[in-house]
mmCIF file of C-alpha atoms in Angstrom:
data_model
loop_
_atom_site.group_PDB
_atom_site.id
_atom_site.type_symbol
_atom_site.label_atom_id
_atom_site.label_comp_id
_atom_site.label_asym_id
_atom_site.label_seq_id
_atom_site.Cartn_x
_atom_site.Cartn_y
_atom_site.Cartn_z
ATOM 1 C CA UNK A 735 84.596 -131.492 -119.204
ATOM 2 C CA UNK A 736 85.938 -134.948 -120.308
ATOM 3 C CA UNK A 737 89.071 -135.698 -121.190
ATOM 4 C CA UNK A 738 89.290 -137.038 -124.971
ATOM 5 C CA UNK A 739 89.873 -140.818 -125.008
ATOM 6 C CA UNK A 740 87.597 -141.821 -122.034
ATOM 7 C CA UNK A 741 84.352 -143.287 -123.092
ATOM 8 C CA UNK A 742 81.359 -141.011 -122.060
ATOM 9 C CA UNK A 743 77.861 -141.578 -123.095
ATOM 10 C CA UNK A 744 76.359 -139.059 -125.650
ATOM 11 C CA UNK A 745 73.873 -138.574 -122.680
ATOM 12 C CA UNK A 746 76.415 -137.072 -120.343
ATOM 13 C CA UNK A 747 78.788 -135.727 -122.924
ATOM 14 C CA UNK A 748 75.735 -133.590 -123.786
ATOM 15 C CA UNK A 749 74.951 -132.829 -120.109
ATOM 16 C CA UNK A 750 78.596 -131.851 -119.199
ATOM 17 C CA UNK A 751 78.737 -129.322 -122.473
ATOM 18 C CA UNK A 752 75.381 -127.628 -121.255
ATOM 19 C CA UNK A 753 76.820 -127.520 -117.314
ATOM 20 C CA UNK A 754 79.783 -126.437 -119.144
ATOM 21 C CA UNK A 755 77.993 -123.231 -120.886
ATOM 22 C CA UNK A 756 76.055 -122.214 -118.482
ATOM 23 C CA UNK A 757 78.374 -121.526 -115.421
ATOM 24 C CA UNK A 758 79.690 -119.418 -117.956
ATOM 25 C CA UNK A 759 77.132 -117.487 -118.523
ATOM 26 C CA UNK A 760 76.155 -117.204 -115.456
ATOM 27 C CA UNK A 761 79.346 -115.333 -114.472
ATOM 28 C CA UNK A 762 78.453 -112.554 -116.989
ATOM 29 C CA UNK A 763 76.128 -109.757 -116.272
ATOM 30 C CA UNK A 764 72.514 -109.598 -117.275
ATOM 31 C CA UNK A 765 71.059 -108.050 -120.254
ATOM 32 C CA UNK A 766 67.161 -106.975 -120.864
ATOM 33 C CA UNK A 767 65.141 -106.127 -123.704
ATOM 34 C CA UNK A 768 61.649 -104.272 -123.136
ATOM 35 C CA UNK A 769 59.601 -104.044 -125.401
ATOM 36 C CA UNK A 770 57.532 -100.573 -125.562
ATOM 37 C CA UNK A 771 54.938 -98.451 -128.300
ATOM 38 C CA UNK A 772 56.474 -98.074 -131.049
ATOM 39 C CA UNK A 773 60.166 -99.934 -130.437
ATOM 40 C CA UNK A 774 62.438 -102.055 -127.718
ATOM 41 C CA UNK A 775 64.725 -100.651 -125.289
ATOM 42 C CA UNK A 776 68.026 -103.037 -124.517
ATOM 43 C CA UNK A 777 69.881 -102.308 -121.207
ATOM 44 C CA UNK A 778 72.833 -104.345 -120.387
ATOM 45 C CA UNK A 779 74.763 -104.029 -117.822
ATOM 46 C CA UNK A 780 78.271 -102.996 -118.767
ATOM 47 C CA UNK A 781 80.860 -100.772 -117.156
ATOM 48 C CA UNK A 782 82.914 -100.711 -120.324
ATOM 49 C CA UNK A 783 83.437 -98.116 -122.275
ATOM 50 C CA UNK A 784 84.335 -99.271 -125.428
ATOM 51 C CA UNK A 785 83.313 -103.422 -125.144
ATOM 52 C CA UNK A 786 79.903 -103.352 -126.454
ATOM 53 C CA UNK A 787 77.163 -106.331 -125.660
ATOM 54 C CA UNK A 788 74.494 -103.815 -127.492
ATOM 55 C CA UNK A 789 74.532 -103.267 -131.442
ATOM 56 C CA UNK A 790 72.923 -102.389 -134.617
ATOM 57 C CA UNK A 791 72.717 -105.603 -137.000
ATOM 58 C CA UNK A 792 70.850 -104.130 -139.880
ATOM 59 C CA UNK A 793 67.992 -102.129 -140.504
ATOM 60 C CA UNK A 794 65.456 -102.947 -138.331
ATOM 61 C CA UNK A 795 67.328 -105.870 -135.908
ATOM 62 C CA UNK A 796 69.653 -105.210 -133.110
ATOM 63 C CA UNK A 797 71.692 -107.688 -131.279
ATOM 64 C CA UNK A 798 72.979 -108.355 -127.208
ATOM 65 C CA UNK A 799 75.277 -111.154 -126.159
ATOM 66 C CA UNK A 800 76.640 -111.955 -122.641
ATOM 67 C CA UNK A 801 78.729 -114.271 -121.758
ATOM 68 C CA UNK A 802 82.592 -114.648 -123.084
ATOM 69 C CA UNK A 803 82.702 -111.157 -125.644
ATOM 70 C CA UNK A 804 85.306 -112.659 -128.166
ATOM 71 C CA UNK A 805 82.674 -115.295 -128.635
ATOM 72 C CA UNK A 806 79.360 -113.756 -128.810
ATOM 73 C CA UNK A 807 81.311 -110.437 -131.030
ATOM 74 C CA UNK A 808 81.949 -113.212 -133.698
ATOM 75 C CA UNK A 809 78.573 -114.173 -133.931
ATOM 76 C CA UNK A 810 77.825 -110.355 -134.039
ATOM 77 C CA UNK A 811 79.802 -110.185 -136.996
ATOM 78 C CA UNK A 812 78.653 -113.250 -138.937
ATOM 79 C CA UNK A 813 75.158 -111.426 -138.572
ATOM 80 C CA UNK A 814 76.163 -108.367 -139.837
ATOM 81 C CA UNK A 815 77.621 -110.490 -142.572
ATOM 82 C CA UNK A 816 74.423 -112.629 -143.223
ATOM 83 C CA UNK A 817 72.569 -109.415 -143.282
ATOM 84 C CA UNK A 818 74.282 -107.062 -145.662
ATOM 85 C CA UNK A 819 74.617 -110.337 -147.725
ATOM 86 C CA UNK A 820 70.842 -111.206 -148.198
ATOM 87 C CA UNK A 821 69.961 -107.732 -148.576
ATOM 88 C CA UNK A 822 72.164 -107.429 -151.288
ATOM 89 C CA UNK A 823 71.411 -110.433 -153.181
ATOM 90 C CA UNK A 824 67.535 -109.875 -152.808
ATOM 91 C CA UNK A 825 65.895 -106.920 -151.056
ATOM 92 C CA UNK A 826 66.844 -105.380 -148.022
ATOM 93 C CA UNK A 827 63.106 -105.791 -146.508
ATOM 94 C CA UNK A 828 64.227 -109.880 -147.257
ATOM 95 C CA UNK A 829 66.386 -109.308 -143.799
ATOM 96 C CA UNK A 830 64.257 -110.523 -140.861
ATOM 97 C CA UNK A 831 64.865 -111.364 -137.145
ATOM 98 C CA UNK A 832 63.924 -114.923 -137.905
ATOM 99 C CA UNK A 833 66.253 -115.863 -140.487
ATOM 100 C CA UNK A 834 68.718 -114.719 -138.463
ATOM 101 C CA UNK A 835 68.105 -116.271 -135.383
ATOM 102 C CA UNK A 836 67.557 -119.131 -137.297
ATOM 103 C CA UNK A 837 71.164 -118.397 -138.971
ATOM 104 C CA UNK A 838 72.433 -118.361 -135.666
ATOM 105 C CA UNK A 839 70.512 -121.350 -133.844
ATOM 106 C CA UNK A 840 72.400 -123.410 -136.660
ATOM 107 C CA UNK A 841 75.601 -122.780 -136.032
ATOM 108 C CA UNK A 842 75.432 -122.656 -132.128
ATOM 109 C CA UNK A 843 74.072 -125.963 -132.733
ATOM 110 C CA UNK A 844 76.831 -126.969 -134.878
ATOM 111 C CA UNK A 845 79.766 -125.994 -132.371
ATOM 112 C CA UNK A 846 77.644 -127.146 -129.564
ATOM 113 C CA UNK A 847 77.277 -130.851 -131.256
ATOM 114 C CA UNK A 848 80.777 -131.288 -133.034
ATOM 115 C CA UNK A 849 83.443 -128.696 -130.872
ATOM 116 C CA UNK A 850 85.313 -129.775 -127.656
ATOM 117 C CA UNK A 851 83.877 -126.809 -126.063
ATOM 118 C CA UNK A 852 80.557 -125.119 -126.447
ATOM 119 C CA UNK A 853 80.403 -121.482 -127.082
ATOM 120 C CA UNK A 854 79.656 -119.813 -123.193
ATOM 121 C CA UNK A 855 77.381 -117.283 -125.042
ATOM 122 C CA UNK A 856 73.826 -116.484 -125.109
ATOM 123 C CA UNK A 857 72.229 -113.948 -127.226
ATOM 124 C CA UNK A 858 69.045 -112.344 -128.030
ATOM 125 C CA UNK A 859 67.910 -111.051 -131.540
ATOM 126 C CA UNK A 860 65.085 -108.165 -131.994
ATOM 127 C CA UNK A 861 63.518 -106.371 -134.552
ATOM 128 C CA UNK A 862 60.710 -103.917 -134.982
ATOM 129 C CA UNK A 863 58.464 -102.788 -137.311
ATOM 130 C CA UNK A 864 55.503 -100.198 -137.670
ATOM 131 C CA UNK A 865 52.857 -102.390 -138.702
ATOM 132 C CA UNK A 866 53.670 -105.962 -137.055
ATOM 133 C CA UNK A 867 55.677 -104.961 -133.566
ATOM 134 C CA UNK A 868 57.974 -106.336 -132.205
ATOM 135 C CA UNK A 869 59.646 -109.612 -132.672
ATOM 136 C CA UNK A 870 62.390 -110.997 -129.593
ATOM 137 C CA UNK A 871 64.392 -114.218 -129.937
ATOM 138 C CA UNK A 872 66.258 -115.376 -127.179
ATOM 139 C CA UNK A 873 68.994 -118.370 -128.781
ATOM 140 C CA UNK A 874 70.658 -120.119 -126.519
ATOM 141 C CA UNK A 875 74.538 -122.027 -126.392
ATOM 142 C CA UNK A 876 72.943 -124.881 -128.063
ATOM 143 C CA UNK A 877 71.021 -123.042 -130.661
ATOM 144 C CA UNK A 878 68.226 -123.455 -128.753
ATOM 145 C CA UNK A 879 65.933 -120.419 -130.107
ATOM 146 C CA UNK A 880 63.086 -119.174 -127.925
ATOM 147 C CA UNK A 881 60.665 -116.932 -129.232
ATOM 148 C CA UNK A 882 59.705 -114.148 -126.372
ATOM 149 C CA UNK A 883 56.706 -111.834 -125.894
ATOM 150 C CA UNK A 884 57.196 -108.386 -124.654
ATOM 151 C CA UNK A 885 60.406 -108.909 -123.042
ATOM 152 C CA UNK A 886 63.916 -110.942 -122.073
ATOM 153 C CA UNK A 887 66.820 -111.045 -119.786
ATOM 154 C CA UNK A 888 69.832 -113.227 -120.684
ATOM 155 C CA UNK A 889 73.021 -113.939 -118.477
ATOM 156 C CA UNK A 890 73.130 -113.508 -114.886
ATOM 157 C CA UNK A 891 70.947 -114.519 -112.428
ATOM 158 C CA UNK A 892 67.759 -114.031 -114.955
ATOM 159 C CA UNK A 893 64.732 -115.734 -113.012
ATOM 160 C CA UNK A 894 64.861 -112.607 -110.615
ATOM 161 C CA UNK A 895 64.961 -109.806 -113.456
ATOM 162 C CA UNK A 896 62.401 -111.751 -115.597
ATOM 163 C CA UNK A 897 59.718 -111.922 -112.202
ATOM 164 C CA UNK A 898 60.386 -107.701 -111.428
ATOM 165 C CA UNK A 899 60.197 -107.714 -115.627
ATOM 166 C CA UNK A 900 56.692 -109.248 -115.393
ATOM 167 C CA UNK A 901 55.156 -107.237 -112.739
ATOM 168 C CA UNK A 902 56.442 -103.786 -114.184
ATOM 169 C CA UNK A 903 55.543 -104.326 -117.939
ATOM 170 C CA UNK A 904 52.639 -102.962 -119.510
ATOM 171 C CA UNK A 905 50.973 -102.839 -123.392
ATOM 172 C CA UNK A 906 51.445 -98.980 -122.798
ATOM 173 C CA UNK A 907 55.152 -98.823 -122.100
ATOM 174 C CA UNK A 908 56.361 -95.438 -123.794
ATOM 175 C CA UNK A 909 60.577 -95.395 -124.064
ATOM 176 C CA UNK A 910 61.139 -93.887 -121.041
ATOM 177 C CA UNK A 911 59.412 -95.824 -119.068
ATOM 178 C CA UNK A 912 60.526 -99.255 -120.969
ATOM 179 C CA UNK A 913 64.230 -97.973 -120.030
ATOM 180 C CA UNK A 914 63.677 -97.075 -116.475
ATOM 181 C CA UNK A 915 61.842 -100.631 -116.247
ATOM 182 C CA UNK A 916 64.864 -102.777 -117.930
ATOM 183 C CA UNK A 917 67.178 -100.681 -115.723
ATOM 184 C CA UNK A 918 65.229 -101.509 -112.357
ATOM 185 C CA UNK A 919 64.552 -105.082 -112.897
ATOM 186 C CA UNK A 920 68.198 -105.020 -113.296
ATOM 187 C CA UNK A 921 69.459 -103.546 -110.338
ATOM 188 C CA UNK A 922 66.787 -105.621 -108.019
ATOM 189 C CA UNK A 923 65.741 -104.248 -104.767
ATOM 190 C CA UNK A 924 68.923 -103.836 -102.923
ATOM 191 C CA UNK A 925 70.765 -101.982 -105.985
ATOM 192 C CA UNK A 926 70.759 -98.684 -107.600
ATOM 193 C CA UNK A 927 72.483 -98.790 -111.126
ATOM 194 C CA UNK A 928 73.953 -94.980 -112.826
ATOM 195 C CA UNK A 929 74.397 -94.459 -116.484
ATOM 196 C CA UNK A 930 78.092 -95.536 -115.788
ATOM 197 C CA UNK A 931 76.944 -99.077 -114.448
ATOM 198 C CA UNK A 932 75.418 -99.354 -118.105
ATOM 199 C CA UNK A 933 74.617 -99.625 -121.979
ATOM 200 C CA UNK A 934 71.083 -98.613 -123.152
ATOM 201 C CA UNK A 935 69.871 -98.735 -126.830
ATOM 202 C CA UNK A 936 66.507 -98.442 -128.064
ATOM 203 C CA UNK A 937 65.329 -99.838 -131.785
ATOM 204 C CA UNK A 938 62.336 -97.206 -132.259
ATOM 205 C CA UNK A 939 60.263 -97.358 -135.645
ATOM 206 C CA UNK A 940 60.257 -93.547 -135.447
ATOM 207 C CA UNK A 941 63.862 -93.524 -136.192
ATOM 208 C CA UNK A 942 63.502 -94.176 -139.844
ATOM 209 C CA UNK A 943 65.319 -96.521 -141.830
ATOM 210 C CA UNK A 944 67.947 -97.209 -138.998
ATOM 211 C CA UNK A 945 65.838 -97.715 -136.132
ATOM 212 C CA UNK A 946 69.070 -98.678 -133.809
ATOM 213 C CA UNK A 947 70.039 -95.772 -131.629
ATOM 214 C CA UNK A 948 72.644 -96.041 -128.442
ATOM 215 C CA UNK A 949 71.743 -93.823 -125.652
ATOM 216 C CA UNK A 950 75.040 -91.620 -124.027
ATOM 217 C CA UNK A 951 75.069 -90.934 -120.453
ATOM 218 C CA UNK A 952 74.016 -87.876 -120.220
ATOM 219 C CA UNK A 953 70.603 -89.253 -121.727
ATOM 220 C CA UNK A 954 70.404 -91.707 -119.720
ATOM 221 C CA UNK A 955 71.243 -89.998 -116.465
ATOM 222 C CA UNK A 956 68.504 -87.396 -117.375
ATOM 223 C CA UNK A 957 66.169 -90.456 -118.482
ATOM 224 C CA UNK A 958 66.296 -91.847 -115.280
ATOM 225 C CA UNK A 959 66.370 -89.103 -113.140
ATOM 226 C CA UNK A 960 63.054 -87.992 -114.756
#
């Protein structure tokens, strides 16, 4: 990046924070949400234990980060935050996907804009409902916010995943087959992936109120086994 007290137009200033972000990301592993009847299924890929890219927000709205995980786990926090927050001041249907991306978008912006260095983060935001489906929002480092159809892949080498992710999805995806769809656009051709190699969630509107539930490996050993 430049050095502070050498002129640099905003152009390339700009330029050299986005260059700057990305190779970041790019080191990080890939994470995809499918969307499937009745819910989403986010698989990320993630060896760990205990470091999670996958969690619940709120209700309805799950969020996945890659990139640098002290970074994107404080914007996972500020959503939680944001969430219980709104929902407590109004009503907890208030709480949408949008507003939070949104939420997020701004202040992504901000640190991209005004911060010496951009956060090396990307991050998507879903929710589901009964009536309306699903909604996906892909926000990038710069608060760029993309809204997806039927599915996303973040971090990584994405083009790949999102080409297997278009020839494999269909409008009747069950879970199962949403999971084992994420997991193989993943892994590519020349890769097999095991539950340890993994984190899988799904955000079903069957689930009730709290539609977020992680997947252990057991489940998703048998899941993809069958």
């Amino acid at each position: 990046m430049t050095m502070p007290g050498m002129y640099v137009s905003p152009e390339q200033l700009m330029q050299d924070r986005a260059d700057y972000a990305r190779k970041g990301i790019a080191r990080g592993r890939s994470l995809a949400a499918v969307e499937y009847q009745g819910g989403v299924a986010l698989v990320a890929e993630n060896a760990s234990s205990t470091l999670r890219k996958l969690s619940e927000i709120y209700d309805r709205i799950a969020f996945g980060g890659v990139g640098r995980y002290n970074e994107f786990d404080q914007l996972r926090i500020a959503g939680v935050r944001y969430a219980e927050l709104k929902g407590y001041q109004y009503s907890r249907n208030d709480v949408d996907a949008r507003s939070l991306a949104n939420q997020y978008a701004q202040m992504l912006g901000q640190i991209f804009t005004h911060e010496m260095k951009p956060m090396e983060v990307e991050i998507v935001v879903v929710e589901t409902d009964v009536e309306a489906g699903a909604e996906l929002y892909r926000i990038q480092y710069d608060g760029t916010v993309v809204d997806e159809q039927n599915w996303c892949c973040i971090g990584g080498d994405s083009e790949p995943v999102l080409e297997r992710l278009d020839d494999g999805w269909s409008a009747d995806l069950e879970r199962d087959g949403a999971v084992r769809l994420a997991v193989e656009s993943l892994a590519g051709p020349e890769r097999s992936m095991s539950a340890g190699d993994l984190e899988v969630a799904v955000l079903d509107s069957s689930n009730g109120r709290r539609c977020f539930r992680r997947l252990d490996d057991d489940e998703t050993s048998a899941l993809l086994a069958g």
